[in-house]
PDB file of C-alpha atoms in Angstrom:
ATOM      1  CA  UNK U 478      -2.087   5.288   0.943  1.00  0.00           C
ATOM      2  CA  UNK U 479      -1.554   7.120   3.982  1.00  0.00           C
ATOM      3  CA  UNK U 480      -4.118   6.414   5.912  1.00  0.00           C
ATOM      4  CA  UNK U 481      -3.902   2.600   5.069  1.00  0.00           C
ATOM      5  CA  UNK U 482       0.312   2.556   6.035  1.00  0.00           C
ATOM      6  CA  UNK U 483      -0.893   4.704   8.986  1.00  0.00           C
ATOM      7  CA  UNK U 484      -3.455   2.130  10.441  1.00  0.00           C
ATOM      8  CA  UNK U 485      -0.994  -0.675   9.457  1.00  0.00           C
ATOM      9  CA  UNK U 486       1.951   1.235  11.534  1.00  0.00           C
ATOM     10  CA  UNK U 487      -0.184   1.927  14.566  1.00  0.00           C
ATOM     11  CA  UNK U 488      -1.129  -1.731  14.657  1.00  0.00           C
ATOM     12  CA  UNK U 489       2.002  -3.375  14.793  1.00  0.00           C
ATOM     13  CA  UNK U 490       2.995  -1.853  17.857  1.00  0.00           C
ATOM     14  CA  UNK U 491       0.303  -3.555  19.424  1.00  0.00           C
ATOM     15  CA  UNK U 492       1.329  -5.569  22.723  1.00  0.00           C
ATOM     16  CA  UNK U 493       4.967  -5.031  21.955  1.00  0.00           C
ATOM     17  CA  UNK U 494       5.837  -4.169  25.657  1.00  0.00           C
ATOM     18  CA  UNK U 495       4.771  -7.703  26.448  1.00  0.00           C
ATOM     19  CA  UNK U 496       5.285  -9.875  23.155  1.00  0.00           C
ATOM     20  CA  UNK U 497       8.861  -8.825  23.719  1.00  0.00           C
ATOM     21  CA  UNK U 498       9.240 -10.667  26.714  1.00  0.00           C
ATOM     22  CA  UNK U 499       8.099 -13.650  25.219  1.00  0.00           C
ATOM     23  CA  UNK U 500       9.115 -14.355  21.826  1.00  0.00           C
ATOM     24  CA  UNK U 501      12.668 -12.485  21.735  1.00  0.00           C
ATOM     25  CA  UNK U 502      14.289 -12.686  24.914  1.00  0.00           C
ATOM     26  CA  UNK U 503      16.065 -16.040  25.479  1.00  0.00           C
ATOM     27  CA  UNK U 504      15.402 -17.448  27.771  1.00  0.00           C
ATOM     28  CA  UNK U 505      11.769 -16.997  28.712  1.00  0.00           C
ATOM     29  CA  UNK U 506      11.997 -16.735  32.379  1.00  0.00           C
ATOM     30  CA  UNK U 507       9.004 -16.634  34.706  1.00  0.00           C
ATOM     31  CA  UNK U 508       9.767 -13.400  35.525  1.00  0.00           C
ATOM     32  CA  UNK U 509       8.807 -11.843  32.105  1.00  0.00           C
ATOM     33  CA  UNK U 510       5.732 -14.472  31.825  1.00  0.00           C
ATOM     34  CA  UNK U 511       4.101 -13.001  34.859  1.00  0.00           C
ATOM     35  CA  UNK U 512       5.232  -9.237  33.297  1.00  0.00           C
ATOM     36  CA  UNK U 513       3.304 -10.611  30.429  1.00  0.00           C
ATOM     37  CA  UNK U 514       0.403 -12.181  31.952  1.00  0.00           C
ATOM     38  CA  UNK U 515       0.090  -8.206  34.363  1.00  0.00           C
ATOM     39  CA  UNK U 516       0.173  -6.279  31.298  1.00  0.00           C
ATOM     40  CA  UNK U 517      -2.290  -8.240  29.629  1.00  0.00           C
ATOM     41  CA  UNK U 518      -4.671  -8.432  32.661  1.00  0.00           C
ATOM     42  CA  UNK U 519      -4.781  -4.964  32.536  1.00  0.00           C
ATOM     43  CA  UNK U 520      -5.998  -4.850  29.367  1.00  0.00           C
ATOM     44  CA  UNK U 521      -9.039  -6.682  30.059  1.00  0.00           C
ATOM     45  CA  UNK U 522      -9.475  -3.771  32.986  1.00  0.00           C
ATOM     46  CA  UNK U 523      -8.960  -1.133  30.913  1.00  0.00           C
ATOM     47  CA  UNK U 524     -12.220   0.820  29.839  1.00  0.00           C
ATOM     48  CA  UNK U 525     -15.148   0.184  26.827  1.00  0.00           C
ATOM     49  CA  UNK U 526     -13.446   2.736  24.731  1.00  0.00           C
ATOM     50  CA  UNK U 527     -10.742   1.701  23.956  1.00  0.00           C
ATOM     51  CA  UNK U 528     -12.494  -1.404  22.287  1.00  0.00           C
ATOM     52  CA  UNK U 529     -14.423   1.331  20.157  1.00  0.00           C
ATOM     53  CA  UNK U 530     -11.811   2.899  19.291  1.00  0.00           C
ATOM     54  CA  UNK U 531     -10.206  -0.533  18.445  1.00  0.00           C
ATOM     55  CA  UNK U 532     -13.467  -1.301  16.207  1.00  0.00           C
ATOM     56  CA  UNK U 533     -12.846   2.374  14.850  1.00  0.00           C
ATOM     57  CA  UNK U 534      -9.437   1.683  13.323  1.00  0.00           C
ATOM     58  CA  UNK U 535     -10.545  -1.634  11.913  1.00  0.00           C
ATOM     59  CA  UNK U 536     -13.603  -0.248  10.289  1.00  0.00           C
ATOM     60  CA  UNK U 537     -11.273   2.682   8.493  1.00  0.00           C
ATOM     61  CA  UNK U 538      -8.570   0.558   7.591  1.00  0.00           C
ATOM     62  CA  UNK U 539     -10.864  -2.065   6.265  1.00  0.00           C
ATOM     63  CA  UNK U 540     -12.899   1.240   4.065  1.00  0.00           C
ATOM     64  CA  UNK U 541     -10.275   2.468   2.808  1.00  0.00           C
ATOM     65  CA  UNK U 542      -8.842  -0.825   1.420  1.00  0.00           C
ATOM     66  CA  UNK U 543     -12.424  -1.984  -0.196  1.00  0.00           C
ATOM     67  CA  UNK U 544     -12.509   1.953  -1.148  1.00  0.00           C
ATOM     68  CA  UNK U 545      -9.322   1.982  -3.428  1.00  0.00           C
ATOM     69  CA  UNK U 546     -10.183  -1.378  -5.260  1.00  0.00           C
ATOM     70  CA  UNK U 547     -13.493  -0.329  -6.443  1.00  0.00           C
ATOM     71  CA  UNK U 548     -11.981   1.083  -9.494  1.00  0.00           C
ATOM     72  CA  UNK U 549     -10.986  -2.070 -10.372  1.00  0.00           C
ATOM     73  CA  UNK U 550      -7.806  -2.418 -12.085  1.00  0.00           C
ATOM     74  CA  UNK U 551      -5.675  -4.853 -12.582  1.00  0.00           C
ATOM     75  CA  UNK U 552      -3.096  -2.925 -10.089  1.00  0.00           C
ATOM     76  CA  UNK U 553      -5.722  -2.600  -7.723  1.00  0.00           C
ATOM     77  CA  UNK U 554      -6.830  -5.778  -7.967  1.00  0.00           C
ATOM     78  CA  UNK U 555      -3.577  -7.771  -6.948  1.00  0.00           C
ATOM     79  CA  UNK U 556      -2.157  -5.803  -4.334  1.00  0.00           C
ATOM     80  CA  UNK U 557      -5.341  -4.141  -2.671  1.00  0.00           C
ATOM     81  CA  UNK U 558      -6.991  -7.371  -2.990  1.00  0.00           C
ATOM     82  CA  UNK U 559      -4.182  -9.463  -1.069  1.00  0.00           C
ATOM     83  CA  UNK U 560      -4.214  -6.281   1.356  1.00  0.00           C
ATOM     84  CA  UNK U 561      -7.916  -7.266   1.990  1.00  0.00           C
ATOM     85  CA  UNK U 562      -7.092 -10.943   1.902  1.00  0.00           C
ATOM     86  CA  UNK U 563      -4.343 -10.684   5.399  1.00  0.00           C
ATOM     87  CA  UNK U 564      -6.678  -7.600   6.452  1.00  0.00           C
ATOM     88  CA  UNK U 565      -9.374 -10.341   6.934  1.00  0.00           C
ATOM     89  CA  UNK U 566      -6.773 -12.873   8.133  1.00  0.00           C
ATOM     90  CA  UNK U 567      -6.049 -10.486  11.082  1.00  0.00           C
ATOM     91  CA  UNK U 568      -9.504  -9.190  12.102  1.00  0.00           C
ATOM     92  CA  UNK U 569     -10.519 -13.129  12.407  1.00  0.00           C
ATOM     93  CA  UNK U 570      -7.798 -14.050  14.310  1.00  0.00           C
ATOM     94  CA  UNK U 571      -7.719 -11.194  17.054  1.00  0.00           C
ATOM     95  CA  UNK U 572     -11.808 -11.816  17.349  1.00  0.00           C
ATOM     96  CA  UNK U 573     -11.968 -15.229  17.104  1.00  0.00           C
ATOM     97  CA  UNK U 574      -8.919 -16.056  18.832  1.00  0.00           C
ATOM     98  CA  UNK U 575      -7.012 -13.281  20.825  1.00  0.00           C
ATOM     99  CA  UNK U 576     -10.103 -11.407  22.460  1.00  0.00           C
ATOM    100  CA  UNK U 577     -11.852 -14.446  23.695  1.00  0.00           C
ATOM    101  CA  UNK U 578      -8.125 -15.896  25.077  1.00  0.00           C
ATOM    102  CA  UNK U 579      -7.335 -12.317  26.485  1.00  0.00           C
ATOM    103  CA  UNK U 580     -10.808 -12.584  28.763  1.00  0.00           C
ATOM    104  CA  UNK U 581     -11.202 -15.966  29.228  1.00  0.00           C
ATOM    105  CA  UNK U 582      -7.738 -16.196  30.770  1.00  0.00           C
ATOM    106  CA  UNK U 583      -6.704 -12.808  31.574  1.00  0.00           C
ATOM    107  CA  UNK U 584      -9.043 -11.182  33.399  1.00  0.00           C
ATOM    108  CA  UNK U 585      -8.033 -12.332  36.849  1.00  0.00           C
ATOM    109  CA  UNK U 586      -4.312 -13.745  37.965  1.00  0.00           C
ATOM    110  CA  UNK U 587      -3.826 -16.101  40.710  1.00  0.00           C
ATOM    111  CA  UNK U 588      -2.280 -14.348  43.637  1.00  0.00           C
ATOM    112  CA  UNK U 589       1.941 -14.704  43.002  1.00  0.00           C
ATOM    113  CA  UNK U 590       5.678 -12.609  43.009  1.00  0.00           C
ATOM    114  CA  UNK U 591       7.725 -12.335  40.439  1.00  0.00           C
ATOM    115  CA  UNK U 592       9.741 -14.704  41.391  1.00  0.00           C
ATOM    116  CA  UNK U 593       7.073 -17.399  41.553  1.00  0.00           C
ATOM    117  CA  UNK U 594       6.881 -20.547  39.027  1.00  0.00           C
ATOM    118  CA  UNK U 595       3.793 -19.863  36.855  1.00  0.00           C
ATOM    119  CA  UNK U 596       1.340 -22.319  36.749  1.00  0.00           C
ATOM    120  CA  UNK U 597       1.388 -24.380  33.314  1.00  0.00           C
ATOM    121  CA  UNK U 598      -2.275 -23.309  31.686  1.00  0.00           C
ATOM    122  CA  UNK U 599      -1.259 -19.791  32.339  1.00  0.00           C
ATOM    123  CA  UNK U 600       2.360 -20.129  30.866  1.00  0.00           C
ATOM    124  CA  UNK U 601       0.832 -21.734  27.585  1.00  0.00           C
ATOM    125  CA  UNK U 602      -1.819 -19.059  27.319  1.00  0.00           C
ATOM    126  CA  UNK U 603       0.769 -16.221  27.556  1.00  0.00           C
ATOM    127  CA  UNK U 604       2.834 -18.050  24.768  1.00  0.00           C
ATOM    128  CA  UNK U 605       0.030 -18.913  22.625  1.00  0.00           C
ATOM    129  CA  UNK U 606      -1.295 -15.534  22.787  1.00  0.00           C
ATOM    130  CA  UNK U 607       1.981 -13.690  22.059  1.00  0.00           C
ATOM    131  CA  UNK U 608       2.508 -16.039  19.389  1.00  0.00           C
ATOM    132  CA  UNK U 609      -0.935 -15.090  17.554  1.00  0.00           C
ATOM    133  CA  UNK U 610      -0.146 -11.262  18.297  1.00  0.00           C
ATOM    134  CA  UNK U 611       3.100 -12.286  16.059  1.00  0.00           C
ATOM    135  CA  UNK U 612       1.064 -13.809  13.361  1.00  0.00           C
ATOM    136  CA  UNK U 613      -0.734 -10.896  13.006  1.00  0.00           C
ATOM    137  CA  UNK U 614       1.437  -8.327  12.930  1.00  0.00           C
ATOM    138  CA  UNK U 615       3.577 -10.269  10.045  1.00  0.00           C
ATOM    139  CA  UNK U 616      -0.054 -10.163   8.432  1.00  0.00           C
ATOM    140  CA  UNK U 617      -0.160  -6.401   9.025  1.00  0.00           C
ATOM    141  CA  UNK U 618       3.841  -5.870   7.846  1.00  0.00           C
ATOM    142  CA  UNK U 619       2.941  -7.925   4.308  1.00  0.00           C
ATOM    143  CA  UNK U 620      -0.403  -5.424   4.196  1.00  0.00           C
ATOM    144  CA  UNK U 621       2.392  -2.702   4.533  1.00  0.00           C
ATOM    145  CA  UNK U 622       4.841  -4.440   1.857  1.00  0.00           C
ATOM    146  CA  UNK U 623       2.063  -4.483  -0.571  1.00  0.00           C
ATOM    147  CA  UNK U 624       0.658  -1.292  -0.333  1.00  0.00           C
ATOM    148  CA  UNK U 625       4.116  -0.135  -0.737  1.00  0.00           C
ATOM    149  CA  UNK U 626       4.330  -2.140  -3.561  1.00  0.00           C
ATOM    150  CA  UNK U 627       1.312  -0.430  -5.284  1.00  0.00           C
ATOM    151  CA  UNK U 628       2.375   3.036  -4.549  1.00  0.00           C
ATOM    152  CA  UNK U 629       5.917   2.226  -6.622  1.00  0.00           C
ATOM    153  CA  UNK U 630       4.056   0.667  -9.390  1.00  0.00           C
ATOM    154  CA  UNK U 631       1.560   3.581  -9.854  1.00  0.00           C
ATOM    155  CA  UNK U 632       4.624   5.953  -9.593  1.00  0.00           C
ATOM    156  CA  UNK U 633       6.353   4.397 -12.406  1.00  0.00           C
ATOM    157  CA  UNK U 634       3.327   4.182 -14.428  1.00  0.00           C
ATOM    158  CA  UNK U 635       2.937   7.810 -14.400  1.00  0.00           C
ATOM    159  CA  UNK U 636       6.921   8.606 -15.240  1.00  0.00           C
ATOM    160  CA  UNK U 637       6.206   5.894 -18.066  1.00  0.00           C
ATOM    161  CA  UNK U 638       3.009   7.694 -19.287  1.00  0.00           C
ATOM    162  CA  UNK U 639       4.611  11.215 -18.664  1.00  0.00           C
ATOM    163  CA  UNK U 640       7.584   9.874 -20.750  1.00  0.00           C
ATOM    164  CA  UNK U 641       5.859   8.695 -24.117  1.00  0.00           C
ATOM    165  CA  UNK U 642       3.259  11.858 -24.151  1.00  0.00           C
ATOM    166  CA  UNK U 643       6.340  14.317 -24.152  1.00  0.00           C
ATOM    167  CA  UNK U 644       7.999  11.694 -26.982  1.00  0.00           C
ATOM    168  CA  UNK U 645       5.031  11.879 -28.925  1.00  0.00           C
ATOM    169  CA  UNK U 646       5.159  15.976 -28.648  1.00  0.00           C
ATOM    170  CA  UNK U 647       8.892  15.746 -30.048  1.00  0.00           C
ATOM    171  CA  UNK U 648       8.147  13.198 -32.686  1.00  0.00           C
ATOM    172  CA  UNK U 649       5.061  15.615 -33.458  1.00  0.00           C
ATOM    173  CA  UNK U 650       7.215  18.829 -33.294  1.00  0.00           C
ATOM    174  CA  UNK U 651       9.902  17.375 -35.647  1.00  0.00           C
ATOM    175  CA  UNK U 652       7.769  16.098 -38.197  1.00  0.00           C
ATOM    176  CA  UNK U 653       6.006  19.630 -38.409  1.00  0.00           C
ATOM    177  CA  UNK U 654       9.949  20.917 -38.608  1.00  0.00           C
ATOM    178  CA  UNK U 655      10.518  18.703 -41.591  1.00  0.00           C
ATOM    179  CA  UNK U 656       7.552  19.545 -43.251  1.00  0.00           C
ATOM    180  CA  UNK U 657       8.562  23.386 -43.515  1.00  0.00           C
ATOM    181  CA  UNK U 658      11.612  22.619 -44.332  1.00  0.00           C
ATOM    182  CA  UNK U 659      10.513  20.578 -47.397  1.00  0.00           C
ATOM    183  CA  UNK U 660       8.221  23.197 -48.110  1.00  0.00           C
ATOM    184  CA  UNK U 661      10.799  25.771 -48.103  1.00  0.00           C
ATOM    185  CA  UNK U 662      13.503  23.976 -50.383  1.00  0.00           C
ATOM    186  CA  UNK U 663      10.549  23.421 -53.358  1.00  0.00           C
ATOM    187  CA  UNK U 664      10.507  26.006 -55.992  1.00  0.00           C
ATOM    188  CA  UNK U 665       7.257  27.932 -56.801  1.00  0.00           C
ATOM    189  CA  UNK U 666       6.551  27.726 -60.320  1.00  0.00           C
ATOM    190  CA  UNK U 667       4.604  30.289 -61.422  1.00  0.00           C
ATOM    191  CA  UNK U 668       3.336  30.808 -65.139  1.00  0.00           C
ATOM    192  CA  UNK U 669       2.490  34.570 -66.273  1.00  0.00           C
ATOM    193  CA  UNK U 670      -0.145  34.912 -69.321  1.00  0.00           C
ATOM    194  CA  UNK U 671       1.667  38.101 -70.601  1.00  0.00           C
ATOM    195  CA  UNK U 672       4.799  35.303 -70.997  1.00  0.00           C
ATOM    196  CA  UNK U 673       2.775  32.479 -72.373  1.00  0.00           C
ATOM    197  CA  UNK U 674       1.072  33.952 -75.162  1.00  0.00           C
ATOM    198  CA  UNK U 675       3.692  35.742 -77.234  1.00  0.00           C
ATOM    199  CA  UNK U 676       5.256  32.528 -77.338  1.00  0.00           C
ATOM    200  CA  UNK U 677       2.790  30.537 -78.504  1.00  0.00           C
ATOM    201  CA  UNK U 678       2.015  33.006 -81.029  1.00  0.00           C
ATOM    202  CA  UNK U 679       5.331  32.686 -82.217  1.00  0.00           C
ATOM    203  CA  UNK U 680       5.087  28.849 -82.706  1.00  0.00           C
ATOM    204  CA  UNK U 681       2.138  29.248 -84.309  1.00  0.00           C
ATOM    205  CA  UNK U 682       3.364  31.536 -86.720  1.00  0.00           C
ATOM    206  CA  UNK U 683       6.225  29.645 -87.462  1.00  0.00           C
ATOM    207  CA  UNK U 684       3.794  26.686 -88.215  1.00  0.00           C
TER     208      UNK U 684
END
């Protein structure tokens, strides 16, 4: 669970320095597009590593998801296997979408200030591309939500099972309690020959 929330928590920070600019300050001036559009140019700059290390993460998030529904129960099954469902979601988006977007239309900027209109292809790719980063990081927050989700359930499971085994160990414990005391309250009848036989001389002789 922890290294699953981990690589979830990690990745939502992704891009925020930029995304911010775009979706959640109104209104979207040109100012933060170009901010935007630098930030993610220097991305595509920025060395091979850091795409390894990219690769890295996905590679343990996606093991230890696969990993913890291999036992195959029915917990498991729902919430690990919706986990892997928006997992897959997100790793198809950023390589089928994002990446290609990010070098395609990143990788060198037209000469410009701050201050200068940006040109419209540009300003639609730096939307676009914030708006997928969005997409996936709600896809990443449910992954989050439902691994949550399966950490409460097992908890309560175990308090449930905890719960009836120390019931059953009462239940047992009284029952053996009752038994004794049963035990106890019966009088032993016991029958001694030097008793019996006078007295069944006796009714024999009075026969």
């Amino acid at each position: 669970m922890g290294v699953r929330a981990a690589v979830v928590v990690c990745a939502l920070f992704t891009h925020w320095i930029a995304d911010s600019l775009t979706l959640w300050k109104s209104p979207v001036t040109d100012d933060h597009l170009w901010t935007a559009a630098y930030y993610y140019s220097i991305i595509t700059k920025g060395p091979k590593e850091a795409l390894y290390f990219l690769a890295a993460i996905v590679i343990l998030g996606a093991s230890t998801l696969l990993w913890s529904l291999n036992d195959l129960r029915a917990g498991n099954i729902m919430f690990d296997g919706g986990s892997i469902f928006l997992f897959a979601t997100t790793v198809l988006m950023y390589t089928n979408t994002v990446l290609p977007s990010l070098y395609a239309k990143f990788s060198t900027l037209p000469f410009h200030s701050l201050k200068d209109p940006m040109p419209r292809l540009l300003r639609n790719a730096t939307l676009e591309l914030a708006s997928n980063h969005l997409i996936c990081s709600v896809a990443l927050t449910g992954i989050l939500a439902l691994q949550a989700g399966r950490f409460w359930v097992e908890s309560t499971e175990d308090e449930e099972d905890d719960f009836v085994v120390a019931e059953s160990d009462a239940a047992t414990q009284e029952h053996q309690l009752k038994g004794r005391k049963s035990r106890a309250k019966t009088p032993e009848i016991s029958i001694r020959e030097d008793k019996v036989k006078p007295f069944l001389q006796q009714r024999v002789q009075a026969t």
